[in-house]
PDB file of N, CA and C in Angstrom:
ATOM      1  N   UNK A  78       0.826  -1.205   0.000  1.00  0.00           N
ATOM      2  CA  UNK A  78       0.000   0.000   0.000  1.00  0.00           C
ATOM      3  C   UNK A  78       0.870   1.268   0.000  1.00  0.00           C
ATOM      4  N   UNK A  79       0.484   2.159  -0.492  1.00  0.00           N
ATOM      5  CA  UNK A  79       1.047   3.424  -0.512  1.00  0.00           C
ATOM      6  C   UNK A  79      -0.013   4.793  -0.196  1.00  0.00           C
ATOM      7  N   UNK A  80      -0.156   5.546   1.080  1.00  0.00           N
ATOM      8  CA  UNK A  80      -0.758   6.198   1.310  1.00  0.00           C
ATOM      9  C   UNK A  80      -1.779   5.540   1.961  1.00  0.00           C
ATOM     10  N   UNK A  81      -1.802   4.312   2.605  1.00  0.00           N
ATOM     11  CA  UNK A  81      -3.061   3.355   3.172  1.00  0.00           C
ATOM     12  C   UNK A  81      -3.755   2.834   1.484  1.00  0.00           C
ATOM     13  N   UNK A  82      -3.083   2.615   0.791  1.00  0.00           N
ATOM     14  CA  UNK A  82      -4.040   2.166  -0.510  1.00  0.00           C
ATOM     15  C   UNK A  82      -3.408   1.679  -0.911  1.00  0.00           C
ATOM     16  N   UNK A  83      -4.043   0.515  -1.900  1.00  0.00           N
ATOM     17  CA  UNK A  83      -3.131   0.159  -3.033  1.00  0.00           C
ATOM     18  C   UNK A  83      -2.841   0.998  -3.509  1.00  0.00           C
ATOM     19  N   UNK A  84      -2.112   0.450  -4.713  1.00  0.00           N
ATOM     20  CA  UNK A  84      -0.986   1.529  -5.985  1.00  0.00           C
ATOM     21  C   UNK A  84      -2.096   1.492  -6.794  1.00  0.00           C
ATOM     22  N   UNK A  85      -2.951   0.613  -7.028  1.00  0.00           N
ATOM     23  CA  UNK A  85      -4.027   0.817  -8.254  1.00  0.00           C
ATOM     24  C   UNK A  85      -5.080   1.594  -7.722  1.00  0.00           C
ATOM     25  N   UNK A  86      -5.938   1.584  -6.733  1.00  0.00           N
ATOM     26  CA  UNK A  86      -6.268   2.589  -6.060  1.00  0.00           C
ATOM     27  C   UNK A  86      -6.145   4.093  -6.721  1.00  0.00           C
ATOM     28  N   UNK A  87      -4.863   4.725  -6.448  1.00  0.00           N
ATOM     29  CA  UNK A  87      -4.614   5.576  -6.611  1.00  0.00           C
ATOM     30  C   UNK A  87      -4.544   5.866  -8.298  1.00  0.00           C
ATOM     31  N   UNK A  88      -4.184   4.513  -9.284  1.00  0.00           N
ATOM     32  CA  UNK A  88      -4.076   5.093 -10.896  1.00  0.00           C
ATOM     33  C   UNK A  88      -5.999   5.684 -10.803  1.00  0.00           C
ATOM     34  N   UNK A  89      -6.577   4.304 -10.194  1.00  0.00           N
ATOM     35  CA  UNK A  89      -8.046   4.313 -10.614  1.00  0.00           C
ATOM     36  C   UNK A  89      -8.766   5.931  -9.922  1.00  0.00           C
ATOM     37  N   UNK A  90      -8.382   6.367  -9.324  1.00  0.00           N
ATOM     38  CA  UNK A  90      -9.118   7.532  -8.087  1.00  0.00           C
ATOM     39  C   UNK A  90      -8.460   8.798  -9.219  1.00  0.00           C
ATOM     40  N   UNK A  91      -7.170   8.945 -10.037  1.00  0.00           N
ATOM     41  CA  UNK A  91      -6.775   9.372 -10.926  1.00  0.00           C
ATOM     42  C   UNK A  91      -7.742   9.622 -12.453  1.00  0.00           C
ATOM     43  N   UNK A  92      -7.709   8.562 -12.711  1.00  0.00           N
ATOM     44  CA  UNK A  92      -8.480   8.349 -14.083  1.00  0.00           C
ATOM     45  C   UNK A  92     -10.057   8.910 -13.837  1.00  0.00           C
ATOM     46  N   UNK A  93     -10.402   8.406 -12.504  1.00  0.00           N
ATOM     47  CA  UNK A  93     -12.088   8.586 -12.534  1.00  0.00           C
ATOM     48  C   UNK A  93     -12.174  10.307 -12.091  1.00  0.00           C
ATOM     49  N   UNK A  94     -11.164  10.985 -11.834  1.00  0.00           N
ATOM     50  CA  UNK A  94     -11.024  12.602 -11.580  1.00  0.00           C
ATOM     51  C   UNK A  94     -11.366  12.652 -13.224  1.00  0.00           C
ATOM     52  N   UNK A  95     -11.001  12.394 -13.802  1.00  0.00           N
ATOM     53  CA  UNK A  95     -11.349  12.641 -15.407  1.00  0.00           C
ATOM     54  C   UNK A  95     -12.674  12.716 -15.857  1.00  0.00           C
ATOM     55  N   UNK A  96     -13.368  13.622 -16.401  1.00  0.00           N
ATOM     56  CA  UNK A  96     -15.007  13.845 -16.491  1.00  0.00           C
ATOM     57  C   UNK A  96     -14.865  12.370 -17.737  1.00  0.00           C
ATOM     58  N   UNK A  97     -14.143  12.356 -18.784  1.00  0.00           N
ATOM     59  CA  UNK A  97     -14.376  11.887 -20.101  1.00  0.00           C
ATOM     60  C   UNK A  97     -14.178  10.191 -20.186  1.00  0.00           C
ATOM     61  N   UNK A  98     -13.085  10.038 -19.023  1.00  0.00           N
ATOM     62  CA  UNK A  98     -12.816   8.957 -19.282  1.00  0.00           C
ATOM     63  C   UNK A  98     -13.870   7.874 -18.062  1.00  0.00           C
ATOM     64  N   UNK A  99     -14.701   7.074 -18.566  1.00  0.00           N
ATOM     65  CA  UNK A  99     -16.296   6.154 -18.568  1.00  0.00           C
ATOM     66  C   UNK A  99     -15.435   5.000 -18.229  1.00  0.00           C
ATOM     67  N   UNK A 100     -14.602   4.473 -18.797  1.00  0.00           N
ATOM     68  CA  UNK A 100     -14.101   2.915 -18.804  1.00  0.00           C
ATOM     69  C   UNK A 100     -12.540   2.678 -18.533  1.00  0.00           C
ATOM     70  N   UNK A 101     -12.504   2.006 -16.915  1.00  0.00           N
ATOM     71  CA  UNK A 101     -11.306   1.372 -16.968  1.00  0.00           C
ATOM     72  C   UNK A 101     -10.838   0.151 -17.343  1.00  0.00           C
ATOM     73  N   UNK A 102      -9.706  -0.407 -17.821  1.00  0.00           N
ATOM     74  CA  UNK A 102      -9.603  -1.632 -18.292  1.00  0.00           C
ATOM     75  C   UNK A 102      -8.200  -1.956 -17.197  1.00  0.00           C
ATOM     76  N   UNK A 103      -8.291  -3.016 -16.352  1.00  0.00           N
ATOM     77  CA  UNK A 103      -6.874  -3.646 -16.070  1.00  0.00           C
ATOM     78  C   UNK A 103      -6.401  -4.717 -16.910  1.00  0.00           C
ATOM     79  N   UNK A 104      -5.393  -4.643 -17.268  1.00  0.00           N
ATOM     80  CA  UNK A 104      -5.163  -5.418 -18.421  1.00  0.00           C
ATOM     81  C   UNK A 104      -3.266  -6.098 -17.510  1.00  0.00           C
ATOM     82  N   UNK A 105      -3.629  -7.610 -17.493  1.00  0.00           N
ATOM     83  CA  UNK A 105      -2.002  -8.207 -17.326  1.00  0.00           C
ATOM     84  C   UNK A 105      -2.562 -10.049 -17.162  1.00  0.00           C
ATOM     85  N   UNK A 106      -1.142 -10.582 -16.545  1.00  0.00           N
ATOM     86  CA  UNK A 106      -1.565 -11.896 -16.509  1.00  0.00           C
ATOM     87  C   UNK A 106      -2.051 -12.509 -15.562  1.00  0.00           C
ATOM     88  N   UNK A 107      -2.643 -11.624 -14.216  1.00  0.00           N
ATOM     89  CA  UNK A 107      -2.552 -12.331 -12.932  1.00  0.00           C
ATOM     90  C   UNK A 107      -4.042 -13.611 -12.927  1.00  0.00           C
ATOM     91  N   UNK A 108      -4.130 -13.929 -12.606  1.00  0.00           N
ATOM     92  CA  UNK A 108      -6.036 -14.646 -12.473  1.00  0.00           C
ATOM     93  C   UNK A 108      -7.061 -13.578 -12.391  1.00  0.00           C
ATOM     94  N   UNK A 109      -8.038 -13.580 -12.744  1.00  0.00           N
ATOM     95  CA  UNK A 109      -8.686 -12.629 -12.946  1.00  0.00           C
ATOM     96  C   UNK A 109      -9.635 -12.713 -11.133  1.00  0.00           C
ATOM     97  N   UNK A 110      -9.389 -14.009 -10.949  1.00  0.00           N
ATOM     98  CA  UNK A 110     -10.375 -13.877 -10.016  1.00  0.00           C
ATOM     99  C   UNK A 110      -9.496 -13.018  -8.511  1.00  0.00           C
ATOM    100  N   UNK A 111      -8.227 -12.795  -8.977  1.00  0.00           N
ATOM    101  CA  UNK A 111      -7.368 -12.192  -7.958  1.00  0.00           C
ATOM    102  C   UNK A 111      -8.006 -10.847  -7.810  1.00  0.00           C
ATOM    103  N   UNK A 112      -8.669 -10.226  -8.783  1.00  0.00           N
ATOM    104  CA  UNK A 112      -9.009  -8.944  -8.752  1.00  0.00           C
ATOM    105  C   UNK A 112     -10.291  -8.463  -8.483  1.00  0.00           C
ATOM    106  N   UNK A 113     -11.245  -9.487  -8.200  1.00  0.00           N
ATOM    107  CA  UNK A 113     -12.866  -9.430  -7.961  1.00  0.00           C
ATOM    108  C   UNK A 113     -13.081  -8.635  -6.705  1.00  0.00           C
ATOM    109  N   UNK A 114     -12.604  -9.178  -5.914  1.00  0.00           N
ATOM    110  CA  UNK A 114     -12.845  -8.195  -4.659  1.00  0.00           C
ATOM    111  C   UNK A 114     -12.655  -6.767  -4.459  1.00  0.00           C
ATOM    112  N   UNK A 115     -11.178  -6.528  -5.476  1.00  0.00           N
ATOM    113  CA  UNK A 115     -11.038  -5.271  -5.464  1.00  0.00           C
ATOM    114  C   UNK A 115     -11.982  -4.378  -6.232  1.00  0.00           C
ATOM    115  N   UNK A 116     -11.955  -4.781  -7.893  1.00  0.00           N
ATOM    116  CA  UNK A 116     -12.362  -4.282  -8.674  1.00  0.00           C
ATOM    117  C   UNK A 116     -14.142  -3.624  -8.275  1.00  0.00           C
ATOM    118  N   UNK A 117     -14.671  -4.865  -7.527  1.00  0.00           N
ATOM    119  CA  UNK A 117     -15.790  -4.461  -6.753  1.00  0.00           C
ATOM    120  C   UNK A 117     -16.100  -3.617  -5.608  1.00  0.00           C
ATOM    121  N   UNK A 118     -15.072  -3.417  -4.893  1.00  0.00           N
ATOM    122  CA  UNK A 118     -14.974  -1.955  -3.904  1.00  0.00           C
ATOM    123  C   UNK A 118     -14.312  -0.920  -4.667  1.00  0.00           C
ATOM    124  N   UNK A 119     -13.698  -1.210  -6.198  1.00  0.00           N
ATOM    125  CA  UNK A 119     -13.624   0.586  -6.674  1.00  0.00           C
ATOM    126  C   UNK A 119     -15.181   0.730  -7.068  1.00  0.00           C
ATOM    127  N   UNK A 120     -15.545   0.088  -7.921  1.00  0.00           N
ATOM    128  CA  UNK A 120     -16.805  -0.241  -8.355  1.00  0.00           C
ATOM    129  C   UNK A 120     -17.936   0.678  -7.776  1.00  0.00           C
ATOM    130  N   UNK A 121     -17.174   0.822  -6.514  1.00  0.00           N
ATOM    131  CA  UNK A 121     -18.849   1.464  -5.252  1.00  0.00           C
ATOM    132  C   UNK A 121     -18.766   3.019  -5.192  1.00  0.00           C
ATOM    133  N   UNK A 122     -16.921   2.870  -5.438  1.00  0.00           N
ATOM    134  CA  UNK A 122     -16.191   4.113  -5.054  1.00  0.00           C
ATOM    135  C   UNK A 122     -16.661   5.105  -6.171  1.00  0.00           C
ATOM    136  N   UNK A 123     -16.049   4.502  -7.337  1.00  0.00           N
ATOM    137  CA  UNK A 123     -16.186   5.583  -8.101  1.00  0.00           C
ATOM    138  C   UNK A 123     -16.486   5.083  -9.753  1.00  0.00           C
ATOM    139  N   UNK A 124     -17.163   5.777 -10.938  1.00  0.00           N
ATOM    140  CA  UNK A 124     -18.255   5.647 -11.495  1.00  0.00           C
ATOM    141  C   UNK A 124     -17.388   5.247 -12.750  1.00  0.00           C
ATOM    142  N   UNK A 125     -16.134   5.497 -13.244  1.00  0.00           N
ATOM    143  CA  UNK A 125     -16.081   4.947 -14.167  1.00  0.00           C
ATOM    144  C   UNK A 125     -16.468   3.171 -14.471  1.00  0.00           C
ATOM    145  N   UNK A 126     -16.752   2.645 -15.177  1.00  0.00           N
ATOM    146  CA  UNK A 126     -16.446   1.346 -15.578  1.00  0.00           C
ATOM    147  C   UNK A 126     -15.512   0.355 -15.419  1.00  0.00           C
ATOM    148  N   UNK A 127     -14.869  -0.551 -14.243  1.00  0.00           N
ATOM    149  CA  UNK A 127     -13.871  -1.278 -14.321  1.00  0.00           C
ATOM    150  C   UNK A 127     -13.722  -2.347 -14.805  1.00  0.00           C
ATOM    151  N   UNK A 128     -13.027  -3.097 -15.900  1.00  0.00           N
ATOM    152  CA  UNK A 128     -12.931  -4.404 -16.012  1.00  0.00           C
ATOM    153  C   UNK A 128     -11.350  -4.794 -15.870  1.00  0.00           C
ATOM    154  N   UNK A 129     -11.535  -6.055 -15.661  1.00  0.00           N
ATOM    155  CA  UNK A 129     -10.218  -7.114 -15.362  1.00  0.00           C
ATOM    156  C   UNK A 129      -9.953  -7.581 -16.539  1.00  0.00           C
ATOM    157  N   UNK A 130      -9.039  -7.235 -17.868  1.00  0.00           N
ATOM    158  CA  UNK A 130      -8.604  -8.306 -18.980  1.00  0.00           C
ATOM    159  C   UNK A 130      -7.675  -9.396 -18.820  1.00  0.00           C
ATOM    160  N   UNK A 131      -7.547  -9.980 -18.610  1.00  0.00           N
ATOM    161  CA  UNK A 131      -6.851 -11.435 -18.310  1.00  0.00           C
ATOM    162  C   UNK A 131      -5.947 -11.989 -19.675  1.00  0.00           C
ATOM    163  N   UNK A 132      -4.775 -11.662 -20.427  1.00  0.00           N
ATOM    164  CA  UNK A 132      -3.907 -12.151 -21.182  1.00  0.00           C
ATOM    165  C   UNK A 132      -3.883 -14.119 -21.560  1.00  0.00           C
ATOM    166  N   UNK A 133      -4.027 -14.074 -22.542  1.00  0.00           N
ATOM    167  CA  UNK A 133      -4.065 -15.796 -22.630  1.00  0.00           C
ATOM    168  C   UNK A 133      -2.618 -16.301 -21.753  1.00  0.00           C
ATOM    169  N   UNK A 134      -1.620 -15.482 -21.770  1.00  0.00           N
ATOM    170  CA  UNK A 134       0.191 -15.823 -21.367  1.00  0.00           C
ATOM    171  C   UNK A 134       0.370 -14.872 -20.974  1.00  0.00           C
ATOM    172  N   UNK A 135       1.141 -15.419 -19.962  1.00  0.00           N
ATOM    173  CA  UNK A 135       1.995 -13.746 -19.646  1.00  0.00           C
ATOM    174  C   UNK A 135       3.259 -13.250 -20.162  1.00  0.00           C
ATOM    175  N   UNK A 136       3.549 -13.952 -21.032  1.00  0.00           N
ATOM    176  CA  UNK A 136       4.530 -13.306 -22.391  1.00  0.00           C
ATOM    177  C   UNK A 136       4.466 -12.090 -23.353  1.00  0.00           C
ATOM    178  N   UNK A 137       3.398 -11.819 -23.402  1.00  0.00           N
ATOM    179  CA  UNK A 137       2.571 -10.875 -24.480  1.00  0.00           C
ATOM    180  C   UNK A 137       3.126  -9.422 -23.772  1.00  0.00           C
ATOM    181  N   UNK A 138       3.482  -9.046 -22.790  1.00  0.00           N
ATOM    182  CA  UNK A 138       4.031  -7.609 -22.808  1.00  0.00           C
ATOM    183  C   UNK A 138       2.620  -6.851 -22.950  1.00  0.00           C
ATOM    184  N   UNK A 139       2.982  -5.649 -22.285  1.00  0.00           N
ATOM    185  CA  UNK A 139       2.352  -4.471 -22.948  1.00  0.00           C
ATOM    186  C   UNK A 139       1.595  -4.250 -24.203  1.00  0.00           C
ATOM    187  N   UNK A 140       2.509  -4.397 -24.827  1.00  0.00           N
ATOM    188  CA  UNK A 140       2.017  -4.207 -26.575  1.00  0.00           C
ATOM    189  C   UNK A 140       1.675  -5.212 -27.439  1.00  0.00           C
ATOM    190  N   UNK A 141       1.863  -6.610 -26.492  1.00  0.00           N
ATOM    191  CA  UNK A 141       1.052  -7.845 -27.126  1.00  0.00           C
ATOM    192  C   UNK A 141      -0.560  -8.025 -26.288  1.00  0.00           C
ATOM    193  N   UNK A 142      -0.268  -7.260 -25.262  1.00  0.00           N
ATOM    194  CA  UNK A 142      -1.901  -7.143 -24.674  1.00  0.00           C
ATOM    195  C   UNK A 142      -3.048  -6.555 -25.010  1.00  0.00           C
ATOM    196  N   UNK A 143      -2.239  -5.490 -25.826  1.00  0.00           N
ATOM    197  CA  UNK A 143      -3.104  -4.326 -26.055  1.00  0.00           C
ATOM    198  C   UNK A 143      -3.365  -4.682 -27.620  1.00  0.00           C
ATOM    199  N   UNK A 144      -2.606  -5.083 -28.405  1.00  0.00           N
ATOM    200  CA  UNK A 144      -2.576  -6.004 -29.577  1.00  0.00           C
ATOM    201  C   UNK A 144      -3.890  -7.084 -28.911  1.00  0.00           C
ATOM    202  N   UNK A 145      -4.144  -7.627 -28.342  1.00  0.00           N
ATOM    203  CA  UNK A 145      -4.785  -9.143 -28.129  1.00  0.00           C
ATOM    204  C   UNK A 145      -5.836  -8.731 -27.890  1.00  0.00           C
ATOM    205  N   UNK A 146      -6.260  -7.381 -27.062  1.00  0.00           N
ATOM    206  CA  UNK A 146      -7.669  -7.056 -26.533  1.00  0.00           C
ATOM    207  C   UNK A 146      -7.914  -5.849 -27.446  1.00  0.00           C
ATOM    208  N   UNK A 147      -7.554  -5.570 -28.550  1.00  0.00           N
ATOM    209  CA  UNK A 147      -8.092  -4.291 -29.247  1.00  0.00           C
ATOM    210  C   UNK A 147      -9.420  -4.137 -29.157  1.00  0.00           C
ATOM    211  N   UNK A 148      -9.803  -4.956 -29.860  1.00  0.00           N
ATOM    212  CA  UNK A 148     -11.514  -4.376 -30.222  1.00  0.00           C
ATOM    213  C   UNK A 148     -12.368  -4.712 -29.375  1.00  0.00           C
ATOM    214  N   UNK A 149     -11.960  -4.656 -27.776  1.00  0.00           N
ATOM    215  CA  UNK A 149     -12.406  -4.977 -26.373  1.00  0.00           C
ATOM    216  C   UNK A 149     -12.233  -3.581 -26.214  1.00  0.00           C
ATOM    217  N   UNK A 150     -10.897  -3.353 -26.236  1.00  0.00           N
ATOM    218  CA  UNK A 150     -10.153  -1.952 -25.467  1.00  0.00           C
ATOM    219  C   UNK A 150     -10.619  -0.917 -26.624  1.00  0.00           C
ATOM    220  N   UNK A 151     -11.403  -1.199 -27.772  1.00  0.00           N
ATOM    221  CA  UNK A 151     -12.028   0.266 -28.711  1.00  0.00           C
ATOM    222  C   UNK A 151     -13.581  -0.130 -28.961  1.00  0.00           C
ATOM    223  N   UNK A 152     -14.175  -1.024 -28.497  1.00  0.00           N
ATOM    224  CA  UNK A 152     -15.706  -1.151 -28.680  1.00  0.00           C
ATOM    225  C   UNK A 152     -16.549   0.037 -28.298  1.00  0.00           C
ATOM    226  N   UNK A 153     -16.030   0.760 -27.813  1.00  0.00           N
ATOM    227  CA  UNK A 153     -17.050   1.515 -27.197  1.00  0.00           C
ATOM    228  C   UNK A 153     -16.222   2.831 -27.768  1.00  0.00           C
ATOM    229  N   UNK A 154     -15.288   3.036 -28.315  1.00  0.00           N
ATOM    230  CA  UNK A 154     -14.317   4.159 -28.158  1.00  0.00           C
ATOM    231  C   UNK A 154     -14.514   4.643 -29.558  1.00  0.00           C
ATOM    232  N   UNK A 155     -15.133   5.344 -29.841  1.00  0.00           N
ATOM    233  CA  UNK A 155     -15.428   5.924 -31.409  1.00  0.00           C
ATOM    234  C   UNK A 155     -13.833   6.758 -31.698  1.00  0.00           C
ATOM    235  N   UNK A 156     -13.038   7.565 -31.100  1.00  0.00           N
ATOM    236  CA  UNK A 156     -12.140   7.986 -31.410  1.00  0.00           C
ATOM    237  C   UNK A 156     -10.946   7.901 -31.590  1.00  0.00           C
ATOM    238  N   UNK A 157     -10.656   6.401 -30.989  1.00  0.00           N
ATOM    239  CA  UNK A 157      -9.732   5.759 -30.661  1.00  0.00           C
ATOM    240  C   UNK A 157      -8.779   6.309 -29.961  1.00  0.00           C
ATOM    241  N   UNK A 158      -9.145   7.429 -29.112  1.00  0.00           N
ATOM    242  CA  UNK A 158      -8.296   8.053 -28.195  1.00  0.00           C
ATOM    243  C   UNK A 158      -8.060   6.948 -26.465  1.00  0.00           C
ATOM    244  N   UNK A 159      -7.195   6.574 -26.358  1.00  0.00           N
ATOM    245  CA  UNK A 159      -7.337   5.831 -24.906  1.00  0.00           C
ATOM    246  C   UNK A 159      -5.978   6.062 -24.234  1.00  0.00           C
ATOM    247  N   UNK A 160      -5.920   6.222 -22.780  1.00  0.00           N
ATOM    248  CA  UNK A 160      -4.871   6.714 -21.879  1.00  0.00           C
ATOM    249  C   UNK A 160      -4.045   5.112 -21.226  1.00  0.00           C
ATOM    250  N   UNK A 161      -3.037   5.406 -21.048  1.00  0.00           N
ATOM    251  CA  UNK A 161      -2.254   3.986 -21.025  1.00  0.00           C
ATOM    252  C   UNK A 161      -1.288   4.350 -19.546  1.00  0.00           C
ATOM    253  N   UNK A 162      -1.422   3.682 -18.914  1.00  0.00           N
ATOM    254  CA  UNK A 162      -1.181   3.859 -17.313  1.00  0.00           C
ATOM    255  C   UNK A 162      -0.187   2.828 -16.941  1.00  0.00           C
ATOM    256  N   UNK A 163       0.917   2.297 -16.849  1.00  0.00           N
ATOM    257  CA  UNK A 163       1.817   1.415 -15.735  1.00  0.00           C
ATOM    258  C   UNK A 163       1.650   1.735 -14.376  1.00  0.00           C
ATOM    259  N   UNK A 164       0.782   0.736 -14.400  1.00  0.00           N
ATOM    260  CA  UNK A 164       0.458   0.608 -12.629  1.00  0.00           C
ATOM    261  C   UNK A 164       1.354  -0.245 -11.755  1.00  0.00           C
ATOM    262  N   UNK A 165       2.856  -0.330 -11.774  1.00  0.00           N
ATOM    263  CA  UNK A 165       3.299  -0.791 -11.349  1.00  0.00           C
ATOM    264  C   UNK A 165       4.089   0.772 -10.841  1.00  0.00           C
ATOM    265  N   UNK A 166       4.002   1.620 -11.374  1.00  0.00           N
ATOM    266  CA  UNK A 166       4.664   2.401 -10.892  1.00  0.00           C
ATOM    267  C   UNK A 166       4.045   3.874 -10.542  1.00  0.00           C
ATOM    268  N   UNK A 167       4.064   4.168  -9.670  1.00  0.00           N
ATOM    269  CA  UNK A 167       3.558   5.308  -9.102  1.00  0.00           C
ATOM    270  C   UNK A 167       4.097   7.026  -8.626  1.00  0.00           C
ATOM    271  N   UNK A 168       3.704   7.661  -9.324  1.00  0.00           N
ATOM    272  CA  UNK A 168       4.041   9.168  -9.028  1.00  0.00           C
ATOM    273  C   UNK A 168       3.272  10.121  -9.127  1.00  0.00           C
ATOM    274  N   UNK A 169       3.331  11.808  -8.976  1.00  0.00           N
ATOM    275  CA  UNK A 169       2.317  12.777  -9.149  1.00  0.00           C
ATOM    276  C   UNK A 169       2.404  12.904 -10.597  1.00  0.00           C
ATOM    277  N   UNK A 170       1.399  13.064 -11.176  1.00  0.00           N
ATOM    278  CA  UNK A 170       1.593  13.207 -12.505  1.00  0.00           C
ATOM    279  C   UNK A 170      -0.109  14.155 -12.711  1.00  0.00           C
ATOM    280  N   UNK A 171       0.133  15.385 -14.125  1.00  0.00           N
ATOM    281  CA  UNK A 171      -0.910  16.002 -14.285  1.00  0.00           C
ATOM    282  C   UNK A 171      -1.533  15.516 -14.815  1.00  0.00           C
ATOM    283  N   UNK A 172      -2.391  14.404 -14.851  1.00  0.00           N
ATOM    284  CA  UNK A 172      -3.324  13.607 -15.750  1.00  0.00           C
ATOM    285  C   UNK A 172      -4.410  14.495 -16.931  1.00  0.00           C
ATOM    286  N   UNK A 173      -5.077  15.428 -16.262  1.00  0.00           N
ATOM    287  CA  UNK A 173      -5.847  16.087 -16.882  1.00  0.00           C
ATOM    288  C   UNK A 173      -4.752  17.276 -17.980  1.00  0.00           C
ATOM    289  N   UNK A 174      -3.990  17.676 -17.863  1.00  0.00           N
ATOM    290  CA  UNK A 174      -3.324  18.587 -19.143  1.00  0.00           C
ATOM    291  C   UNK A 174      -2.211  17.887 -19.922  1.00  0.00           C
ATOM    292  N   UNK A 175      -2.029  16.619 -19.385  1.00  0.00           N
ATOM    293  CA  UNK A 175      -1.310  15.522 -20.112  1.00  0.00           C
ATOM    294  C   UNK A 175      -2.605  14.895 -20.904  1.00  0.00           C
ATOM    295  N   UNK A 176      -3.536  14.863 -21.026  1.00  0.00           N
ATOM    296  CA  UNK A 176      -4.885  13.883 -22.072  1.00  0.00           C
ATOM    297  C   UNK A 176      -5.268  15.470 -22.689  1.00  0.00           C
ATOM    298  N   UNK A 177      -5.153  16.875 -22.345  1.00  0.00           N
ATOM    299  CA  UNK A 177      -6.124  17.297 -23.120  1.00  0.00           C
ATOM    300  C   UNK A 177      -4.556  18.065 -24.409  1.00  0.00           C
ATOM    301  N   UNK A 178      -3.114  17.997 -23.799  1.00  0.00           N
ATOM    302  CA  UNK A 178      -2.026  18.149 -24.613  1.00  0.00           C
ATOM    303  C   UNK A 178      -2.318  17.122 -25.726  1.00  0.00           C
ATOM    304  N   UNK A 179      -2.407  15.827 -25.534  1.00  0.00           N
ATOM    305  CA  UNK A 179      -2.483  14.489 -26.660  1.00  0.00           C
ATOM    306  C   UNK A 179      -3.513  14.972 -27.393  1.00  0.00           C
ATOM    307  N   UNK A 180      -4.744  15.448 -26.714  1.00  0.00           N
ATOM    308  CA  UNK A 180      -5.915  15.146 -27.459  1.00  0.00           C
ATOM    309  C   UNK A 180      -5.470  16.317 -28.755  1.00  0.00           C
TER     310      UNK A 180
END
């Protein structure tokens, strides 16, 4: 924990400060069912959308995940604009003038 919280905690309490962004995706190899409990107390917390993507291997990297779940991770996304987070690592970062610089 960091700050009494998880580290994801804090990406997710981040992202959902965002008016635009509706849908989180965790995306890696752990069991999916490792994440039910949590995913269901952000769930209460706060309003974006969370899901758990679960990798067939955990070989696939980053960019073989995001490769594997595309048209999961753009079904809903008409613009194909989406924010990409390493939650393994944690710092202050301006989320909101870092997405509206990209946009």
């Amino acid at each position: 924990p960091i700050a009494g919280k998880p580290m994801l905690h804090h990406h997710i309490e981040a992202c959902a400060s965002i008016p635009e962004i509706d849908e989180i995706f965790l995306l890696g190899f752990f069991d999916k069912r490792m994440f039910e409990d949590f995913i269901s107390s952000m769930s209460m917390l706060f309003s974006p959308k969370i899901s758990y993507l679960q990798e067939p291997v955990d070989e696939l990297g980053t960019a073989g995940g995001l490769l594997h779940f595309r048209e999961t991770l753009l079904a809903n996304n008409h613009s194909g604009f989406f924010v990409l987070l390493h939650c393994d690592v944690c710092c202050a970062f301006p989320l909101a003038p870092v997405i509206t610089f990209h946009r």
